[in-house]
CSV table of C-alpha atoms and ligand atoms in Angstrom, one decimal:
chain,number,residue,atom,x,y,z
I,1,UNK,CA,-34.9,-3.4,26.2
I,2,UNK,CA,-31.3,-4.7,24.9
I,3,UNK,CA,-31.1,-4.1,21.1
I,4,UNK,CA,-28.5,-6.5,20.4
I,5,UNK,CA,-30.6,-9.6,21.1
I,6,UNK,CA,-32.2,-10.1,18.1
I,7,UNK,CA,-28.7,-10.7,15.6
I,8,UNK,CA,-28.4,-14.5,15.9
I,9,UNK,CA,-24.7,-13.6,16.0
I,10,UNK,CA,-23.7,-11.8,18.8
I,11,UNK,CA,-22.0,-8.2,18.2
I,12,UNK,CA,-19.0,-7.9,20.5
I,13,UNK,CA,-17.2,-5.4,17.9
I,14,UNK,CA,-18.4,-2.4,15.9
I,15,UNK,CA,-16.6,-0.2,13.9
I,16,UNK,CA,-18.2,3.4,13.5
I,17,UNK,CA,-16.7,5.8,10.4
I,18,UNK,CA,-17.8,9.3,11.3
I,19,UNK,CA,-17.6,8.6,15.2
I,20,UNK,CA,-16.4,11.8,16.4
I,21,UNK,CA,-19.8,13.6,14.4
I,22,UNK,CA,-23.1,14.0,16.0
I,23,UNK,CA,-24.5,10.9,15.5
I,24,UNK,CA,-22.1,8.6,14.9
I,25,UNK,CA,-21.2,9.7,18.7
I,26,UNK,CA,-24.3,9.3,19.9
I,27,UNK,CA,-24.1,5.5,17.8
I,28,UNK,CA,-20.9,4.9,19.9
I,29,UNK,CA,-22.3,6.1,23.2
I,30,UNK,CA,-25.2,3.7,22.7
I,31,UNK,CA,-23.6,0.5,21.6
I,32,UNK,CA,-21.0,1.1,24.7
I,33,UNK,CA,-24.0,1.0,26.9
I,34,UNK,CA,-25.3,-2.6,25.3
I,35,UNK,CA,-21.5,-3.7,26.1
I,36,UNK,CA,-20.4,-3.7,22.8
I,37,UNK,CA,-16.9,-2.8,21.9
I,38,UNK,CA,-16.9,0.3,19.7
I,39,UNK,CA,-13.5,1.4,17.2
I,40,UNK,CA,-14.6,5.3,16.0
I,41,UNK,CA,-12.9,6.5,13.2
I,42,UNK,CA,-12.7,10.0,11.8
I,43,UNK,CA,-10.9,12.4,10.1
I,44,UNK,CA,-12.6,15.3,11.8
I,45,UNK,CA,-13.7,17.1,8.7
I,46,UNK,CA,-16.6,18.1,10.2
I,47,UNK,CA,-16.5,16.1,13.4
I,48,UNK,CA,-15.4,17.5,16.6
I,49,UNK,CA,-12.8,15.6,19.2
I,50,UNK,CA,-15.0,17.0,22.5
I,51,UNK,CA,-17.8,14.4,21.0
I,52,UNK,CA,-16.1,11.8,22.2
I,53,UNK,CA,-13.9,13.3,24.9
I,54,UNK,CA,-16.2,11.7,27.9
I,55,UNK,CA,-15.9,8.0,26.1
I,56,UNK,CA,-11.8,8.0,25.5
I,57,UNK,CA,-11.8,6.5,29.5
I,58,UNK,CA,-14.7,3.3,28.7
I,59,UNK,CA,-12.2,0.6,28.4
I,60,UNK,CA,-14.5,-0.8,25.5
I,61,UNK,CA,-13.8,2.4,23.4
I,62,UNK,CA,-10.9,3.0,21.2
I,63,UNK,CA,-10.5,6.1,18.5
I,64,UNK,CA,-8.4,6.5,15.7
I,65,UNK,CA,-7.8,9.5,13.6
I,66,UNK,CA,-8.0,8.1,9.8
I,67,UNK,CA,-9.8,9.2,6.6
I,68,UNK,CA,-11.6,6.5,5.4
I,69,UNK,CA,-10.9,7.3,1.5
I,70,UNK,CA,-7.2,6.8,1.9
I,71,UNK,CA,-7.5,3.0,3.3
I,72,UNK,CA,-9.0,1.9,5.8
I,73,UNK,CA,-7.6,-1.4,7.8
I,74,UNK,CA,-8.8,-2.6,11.4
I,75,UNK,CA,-7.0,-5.7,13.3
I,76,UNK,CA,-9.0,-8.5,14.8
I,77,UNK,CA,-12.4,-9.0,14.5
I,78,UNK,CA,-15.2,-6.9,13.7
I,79,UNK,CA,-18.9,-7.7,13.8
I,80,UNK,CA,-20.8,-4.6,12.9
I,81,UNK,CA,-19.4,-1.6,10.7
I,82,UNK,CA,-21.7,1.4,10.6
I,83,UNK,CA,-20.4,3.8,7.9
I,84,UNK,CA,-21.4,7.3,8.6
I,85,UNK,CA,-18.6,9.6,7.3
I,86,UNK,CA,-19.2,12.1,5.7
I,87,UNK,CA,-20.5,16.0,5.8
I,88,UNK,CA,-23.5,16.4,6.0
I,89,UNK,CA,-25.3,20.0,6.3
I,90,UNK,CA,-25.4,22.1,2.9
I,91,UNK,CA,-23.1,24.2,4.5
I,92,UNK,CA,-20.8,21.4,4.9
I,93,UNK,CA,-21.1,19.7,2.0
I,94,UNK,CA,-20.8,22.8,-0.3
I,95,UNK,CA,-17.8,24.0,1.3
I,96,UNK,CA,-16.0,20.3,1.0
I,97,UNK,CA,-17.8,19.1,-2.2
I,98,UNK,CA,-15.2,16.9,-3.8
I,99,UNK,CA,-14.6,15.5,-0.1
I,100,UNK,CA,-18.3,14.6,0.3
I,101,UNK,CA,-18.4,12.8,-3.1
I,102,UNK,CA,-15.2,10.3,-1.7
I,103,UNK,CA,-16.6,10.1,1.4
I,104,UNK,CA,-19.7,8.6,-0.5
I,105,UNK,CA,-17.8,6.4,-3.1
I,106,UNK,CA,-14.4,5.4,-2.4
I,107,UNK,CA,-15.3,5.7,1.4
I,108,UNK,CA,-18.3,4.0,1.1
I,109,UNK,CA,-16.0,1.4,-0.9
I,110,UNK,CA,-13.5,0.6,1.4
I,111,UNK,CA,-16.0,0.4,4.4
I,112,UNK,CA,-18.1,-2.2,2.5
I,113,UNK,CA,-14.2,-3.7,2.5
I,114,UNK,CA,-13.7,-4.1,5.7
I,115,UNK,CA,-17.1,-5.6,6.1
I,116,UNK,CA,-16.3,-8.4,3.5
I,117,UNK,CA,-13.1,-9.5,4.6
I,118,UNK,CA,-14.3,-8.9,8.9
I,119,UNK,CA,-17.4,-11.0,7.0
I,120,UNK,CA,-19.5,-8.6,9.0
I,121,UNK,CA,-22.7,-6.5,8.9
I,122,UNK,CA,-22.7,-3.6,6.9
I,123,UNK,CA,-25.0,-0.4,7.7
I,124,UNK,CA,-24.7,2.3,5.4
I,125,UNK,CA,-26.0,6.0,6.4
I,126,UNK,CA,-28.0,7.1,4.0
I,127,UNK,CA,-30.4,10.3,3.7
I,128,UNK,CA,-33.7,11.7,3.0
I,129,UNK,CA,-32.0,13.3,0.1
I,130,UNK,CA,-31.9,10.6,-2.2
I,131,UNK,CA,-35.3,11.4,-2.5
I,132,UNK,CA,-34.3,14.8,-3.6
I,133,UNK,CA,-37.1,17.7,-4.4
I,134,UNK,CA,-39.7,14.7,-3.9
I,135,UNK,CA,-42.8,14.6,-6.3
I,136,UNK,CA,-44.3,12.0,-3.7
I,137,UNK,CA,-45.4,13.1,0.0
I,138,UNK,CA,-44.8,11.3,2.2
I,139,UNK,CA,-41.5,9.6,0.9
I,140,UNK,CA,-41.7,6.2,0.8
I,141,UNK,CA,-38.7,3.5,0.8
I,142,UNK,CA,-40.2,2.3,-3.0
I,143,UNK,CA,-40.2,6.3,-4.2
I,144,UNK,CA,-37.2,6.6,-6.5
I,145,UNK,CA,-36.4,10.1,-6.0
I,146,UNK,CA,-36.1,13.8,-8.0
I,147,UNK,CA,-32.5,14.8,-7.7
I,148,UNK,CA,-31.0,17.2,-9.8
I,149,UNK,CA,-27.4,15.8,-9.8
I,150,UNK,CA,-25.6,19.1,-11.3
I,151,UNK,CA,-27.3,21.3,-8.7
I,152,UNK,CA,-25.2,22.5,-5.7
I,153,UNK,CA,-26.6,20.1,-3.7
I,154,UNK,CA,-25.9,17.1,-5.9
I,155,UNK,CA,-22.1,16.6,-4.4
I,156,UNK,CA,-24.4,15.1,-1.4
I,157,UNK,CA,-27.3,13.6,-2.8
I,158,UNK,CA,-25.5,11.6,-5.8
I,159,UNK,CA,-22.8,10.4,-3.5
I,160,UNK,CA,-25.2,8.9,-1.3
I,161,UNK,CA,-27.3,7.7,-4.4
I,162,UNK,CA,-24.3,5.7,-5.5
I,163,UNK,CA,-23.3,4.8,-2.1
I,164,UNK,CA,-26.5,2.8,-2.0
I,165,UNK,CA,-25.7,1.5,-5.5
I,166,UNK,CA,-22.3,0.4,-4.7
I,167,UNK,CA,-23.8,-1.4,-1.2
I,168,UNK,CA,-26.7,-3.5,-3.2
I,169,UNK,CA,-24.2,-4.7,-5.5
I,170,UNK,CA,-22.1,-5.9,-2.4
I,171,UNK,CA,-24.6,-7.8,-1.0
I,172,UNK,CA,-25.7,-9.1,-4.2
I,173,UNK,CA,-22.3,-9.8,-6.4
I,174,UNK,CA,-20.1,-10.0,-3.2
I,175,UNK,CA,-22.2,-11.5,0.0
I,176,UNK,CA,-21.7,-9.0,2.4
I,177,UNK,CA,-24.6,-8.4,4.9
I,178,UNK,CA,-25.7,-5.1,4.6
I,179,UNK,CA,-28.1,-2.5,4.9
I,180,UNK,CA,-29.4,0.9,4.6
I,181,UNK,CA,-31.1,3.5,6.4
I,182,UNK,CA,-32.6,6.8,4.5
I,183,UNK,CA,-32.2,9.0,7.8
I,184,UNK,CA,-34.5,12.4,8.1
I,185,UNK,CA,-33.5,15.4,9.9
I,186,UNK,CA,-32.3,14.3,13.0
I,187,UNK,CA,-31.5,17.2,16.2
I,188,UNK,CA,-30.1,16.9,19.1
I,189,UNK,CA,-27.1,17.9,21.6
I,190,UNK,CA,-24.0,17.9,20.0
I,191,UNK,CA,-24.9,19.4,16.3
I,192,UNK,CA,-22.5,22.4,15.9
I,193,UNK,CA,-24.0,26.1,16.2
I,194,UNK,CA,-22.8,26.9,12.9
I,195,UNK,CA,-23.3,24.0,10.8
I,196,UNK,CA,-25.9,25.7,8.7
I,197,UNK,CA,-28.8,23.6,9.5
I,198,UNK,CA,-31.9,25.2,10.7
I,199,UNK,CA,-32.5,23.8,14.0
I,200,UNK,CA,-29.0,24.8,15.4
I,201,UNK,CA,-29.0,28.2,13.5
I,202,UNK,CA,-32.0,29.3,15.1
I,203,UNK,CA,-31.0,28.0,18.9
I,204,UNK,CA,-27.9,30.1,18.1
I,205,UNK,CA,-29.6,32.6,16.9
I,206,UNK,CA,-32.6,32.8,19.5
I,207,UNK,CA,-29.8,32.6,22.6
I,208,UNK,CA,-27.8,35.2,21.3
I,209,UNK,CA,-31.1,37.4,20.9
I,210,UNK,CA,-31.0,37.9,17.2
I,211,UNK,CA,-33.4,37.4,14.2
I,212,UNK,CA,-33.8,33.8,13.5
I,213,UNK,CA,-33.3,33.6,9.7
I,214,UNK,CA,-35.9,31.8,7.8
I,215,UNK,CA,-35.7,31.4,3.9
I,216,UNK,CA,-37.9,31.5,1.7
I,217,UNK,CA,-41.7,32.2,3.0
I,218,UNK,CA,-40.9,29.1,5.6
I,219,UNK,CA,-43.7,27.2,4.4
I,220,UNK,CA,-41.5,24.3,3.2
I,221,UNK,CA,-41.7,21.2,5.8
I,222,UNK,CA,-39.2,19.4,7.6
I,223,UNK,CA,-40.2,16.6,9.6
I,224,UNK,CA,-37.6,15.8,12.7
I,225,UNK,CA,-36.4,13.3,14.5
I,226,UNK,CA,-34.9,14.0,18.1
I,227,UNK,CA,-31.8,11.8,18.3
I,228,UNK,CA,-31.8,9.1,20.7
I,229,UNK,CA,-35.2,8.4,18.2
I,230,UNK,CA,-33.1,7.8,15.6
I,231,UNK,CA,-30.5,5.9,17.5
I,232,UNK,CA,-32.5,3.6,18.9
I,233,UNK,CA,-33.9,3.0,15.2
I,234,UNK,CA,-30.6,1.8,13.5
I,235,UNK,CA,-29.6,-0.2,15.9
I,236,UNK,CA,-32.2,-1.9,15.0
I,237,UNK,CA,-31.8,-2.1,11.8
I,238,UNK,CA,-28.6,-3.5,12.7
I,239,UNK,CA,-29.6,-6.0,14.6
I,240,UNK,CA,-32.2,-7.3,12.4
I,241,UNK,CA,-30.7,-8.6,9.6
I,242,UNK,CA,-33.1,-6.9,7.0
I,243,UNK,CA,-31.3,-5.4,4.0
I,244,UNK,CA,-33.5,-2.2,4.0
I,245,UNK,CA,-33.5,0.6,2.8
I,246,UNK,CA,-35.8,1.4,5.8
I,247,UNK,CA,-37.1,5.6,6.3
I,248,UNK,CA,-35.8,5.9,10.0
I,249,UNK,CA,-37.4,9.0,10.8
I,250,UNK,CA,-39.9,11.3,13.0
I,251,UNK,CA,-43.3,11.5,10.6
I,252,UNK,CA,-44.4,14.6,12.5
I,253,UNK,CA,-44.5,17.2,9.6
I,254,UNK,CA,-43.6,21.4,10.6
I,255,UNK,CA,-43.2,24.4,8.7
I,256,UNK,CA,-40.0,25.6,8.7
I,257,UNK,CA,-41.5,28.8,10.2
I,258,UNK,CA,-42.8,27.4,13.0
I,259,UNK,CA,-39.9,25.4,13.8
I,260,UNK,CA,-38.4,28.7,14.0
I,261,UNK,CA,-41.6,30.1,16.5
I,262,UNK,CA,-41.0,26.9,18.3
I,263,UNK,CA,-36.9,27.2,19.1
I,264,UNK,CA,-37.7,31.4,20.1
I,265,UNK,CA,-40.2,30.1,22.7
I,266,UNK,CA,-38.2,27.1,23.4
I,267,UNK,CA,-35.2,29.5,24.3
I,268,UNK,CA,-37.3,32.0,26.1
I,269,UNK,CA,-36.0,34.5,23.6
I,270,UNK,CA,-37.9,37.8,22.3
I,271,UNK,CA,-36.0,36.8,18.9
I,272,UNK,CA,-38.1,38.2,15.7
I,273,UNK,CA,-38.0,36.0,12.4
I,274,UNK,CA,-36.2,37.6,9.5
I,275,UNK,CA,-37.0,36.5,6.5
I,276,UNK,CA,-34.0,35.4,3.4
I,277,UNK,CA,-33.8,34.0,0.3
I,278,UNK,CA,-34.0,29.9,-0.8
I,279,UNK,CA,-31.4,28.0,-0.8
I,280,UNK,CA,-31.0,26.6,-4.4
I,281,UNK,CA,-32.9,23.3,-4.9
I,282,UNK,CA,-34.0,23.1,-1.6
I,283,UNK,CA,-37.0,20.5,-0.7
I,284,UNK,CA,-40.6,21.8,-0.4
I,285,UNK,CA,-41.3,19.1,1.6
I,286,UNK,CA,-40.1,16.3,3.7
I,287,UNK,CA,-41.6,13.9,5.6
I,288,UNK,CA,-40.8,9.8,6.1
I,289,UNK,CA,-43.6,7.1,5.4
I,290,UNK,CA,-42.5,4.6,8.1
I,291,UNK,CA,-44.6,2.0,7.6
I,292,UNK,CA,-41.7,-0.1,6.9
I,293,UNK,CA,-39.8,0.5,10.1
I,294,UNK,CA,-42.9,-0.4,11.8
I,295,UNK,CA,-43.7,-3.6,10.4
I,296,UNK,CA,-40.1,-4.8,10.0
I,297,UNK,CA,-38.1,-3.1,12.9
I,298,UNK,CA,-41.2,-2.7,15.4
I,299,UNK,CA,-39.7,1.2,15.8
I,300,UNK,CA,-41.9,4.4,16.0
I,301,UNK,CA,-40.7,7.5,17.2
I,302,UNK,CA,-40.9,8.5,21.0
I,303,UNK,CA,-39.9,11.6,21.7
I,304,UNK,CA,-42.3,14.6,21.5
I,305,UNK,CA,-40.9,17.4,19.0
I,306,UNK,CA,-41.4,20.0,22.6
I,307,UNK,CA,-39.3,17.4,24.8
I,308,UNK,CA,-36.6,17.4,21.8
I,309,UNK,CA,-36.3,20.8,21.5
I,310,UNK,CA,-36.0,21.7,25.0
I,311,UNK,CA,-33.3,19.3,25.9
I,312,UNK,CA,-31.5,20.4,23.3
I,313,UNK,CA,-31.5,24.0,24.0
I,314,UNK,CA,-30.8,22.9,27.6
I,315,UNK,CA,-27.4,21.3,25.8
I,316,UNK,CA,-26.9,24.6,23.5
I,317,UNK,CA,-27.0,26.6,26.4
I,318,UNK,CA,-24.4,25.2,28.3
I,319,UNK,CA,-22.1,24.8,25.8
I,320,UNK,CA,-22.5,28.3,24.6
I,321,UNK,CA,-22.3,29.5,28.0
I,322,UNK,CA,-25.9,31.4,27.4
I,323,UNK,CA,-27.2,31.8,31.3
I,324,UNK,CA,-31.3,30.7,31.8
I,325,UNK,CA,-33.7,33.6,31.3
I,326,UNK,CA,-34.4,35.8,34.2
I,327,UNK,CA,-37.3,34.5,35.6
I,328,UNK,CA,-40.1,37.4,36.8
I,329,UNK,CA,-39.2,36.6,40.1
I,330,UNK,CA,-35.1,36.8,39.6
I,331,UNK,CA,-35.7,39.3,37.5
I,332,UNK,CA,-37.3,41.6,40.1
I,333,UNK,CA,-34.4,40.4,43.1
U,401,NAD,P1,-21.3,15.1,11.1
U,401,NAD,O1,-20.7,16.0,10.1
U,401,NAD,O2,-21.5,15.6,12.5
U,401,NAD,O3,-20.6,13.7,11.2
U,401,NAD,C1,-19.9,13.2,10.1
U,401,NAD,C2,-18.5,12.7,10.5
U,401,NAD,O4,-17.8,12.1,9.5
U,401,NAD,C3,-17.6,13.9,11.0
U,401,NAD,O5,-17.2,13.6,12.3
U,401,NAD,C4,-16.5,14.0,10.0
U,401,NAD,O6,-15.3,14.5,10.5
U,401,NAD,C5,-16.4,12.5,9.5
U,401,NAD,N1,-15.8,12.4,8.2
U,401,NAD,C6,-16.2,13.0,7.1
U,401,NAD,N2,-15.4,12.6,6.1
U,401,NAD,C7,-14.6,11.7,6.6
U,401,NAD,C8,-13.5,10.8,6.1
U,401,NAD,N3,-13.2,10.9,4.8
U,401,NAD,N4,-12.9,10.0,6.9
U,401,NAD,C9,-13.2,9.9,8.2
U,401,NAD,N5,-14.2,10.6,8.8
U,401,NAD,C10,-14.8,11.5,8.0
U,401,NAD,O7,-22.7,14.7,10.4
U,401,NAD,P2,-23.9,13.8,11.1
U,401,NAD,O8,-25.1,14.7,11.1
U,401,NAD,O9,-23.5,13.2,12.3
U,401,NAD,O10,-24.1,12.8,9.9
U,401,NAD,C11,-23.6,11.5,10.0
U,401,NAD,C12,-24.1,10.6,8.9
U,401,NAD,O11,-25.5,10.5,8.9
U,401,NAD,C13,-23.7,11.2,7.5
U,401,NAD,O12,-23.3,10.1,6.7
U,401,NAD,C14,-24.9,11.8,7.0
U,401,NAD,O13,-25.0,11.8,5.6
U,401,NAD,C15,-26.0,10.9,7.6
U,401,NAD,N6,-27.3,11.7,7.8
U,401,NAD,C16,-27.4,12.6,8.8
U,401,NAD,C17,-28.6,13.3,8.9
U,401,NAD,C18,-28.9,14.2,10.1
U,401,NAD,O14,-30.0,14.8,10.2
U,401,NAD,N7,-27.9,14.5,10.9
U,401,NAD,C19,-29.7,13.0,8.0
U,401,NAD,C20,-29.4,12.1,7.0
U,401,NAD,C21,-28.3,11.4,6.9
């Protein structure tokens, strides 16, 4: 099914900030496929150039190295921008706090820019986290949020709080097209090994045959998303004209500990869990109300959390260069 059918305009040029990261690659890779023209720009705080290596030869692909809270100017004519720069894994975004905060204002700023004067659609990434520490399960789009703004994680959380601030008052005091999507925990192939966040801690972990490291008693949740899921949901979203904010997200609720069962299995790995402390103000829980995406976007969520997992250990362990598991058979050549 094309995606870009529904937009009574046709997009024939997107702009994607953060297009070297993990999903704004996977964006580009996906609107290259529905023959749209794609311009990535990054800065590669935490992007990586090898995530778009394989798309520098598509003739409808161009990159440009650029931090989007210096300026930000693109000739010709631009349909769709998708602004998705900026860090975003706790480890990222503590070690580049001040960065993360630009990204999320003056970055956030300048895209909506570019959207004005190209006069075209604006799609802002937003996060789960805007919903903080939440005091309502599940999170719905109309839940305002519990965010503690001085914490460590606030950098992320109020940056992203304001981004959606500054792109309401776009659309409203300035008549730009936008909208926003509150993304949950997404996985999938290219997420680095050591950006901190679970999923890709434990594969590294499980593959490398060391304890997987848990915090806290691992009875928080995280509910998550495998990425062409997600993918498939903001395009969407971009094509359909509503202003959101729409939960794109995979409602399917784990425990942190047996997300961490599930990658040892996953990677056929005798791994044990070790247990360490809380990250401060980390969420108990997590988990999307997508009601809205439903009804207004027709999207649910495809991809079994097993199917997920596996292809992207599968992606892990080529990259890290960990061979299969001897099976009992090889094992006994
Ligand atoms: P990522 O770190 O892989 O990608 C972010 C990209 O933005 C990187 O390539 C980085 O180099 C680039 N960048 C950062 N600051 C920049 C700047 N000033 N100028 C130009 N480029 C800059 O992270 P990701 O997981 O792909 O996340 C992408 C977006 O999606 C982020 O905005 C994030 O907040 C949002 N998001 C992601 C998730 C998730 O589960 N992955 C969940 C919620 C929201």
């Amino acid at each position: 099914m094309s995606l870009i059918r529904s937009r009574t305009s046709p997009v024939r040029r997107a702009v994607v900030t953060g297009g070297a990261g993990f999903l704004g690659s996977h964006l580009c890779e996906a609107l290259l496929r529905e023959g749209v023209e794609v311009l990535a720009l990054d800065n590669f705080l935490t992007g990586n150039p090898e995530n778009i290596e394989h798309l520098l030869s598509d003739p409808g692909f161009r990159f440009l190295r650029c931090d989007v809270t210096d300026y930000l100017h693109v000739s010709g004519p631009v349909d769709l921008v998708l602004h998705f720069a900026s860090p975003a894994s706790p480890v990222d975004y503590l070690k580049f706090p001040v960065e993360t905060l630009n990204v999320g204002s003056i970055g956030t700023w300048h895209a909506l820019g570019l959207a004005r004067e190209k006069q075209a659609r604006f799609l802002l990434a937003s996060t789960s986290e805007v919903y903080g520490d939440p005091q309502v399960h599940p999170q719905p789009e109309s839940y305002w949020g519990h965010v503690n703004p001085v914490g460590p994680r606030g950098v992320y959380d109020e940056a992203k709080r304001y981004a959606e601030a500054m792109t309401t008052a776009y659309r409203t005091a300035r008549g730009v097209d936008t909208a926003i999507v509150r993304i949950f925990n997404t996985f999938g192939p290219r997420m680095r090994p050591d950006d901190g966040r679970a999923i890709p801690t434990f594969i590294r972990q499980a593959l490398a045959g060391e304890p997987v490291t848990v915090t806290g008693n691992g009875q928080q949740t995280r509910s998550v998303c495998y990425v062409d899921d997600l993918v498939r949901g903001i395009l969407a979203l971009a094509m359909s004209g509503h202003p959101g904010p729409v939960n794109v997200g995979n409602p399917h609720e784990l425990t942190v500990a047996q997300i961490a069962q599930d990658v040892v299995k996953a990677c056929g790995s005798d791994s044990g869990i070790r247990y360490i402390d809380r990250p401060v103000d980390d969420p108990q829980v997590r988990r999307p109300d997508t009601t809205l995406a439903r009804q207004v976007l027709g999207w649910e969520p495809e991809v079994h959390w097993e199917d997920g997992l596996a292809r992207t250990v599968a992606w892990f362990r080529e990259t890290l260069d960990v061979p299969e598991p001897a099976t009992e058979l090889t094992a006994a050549l």
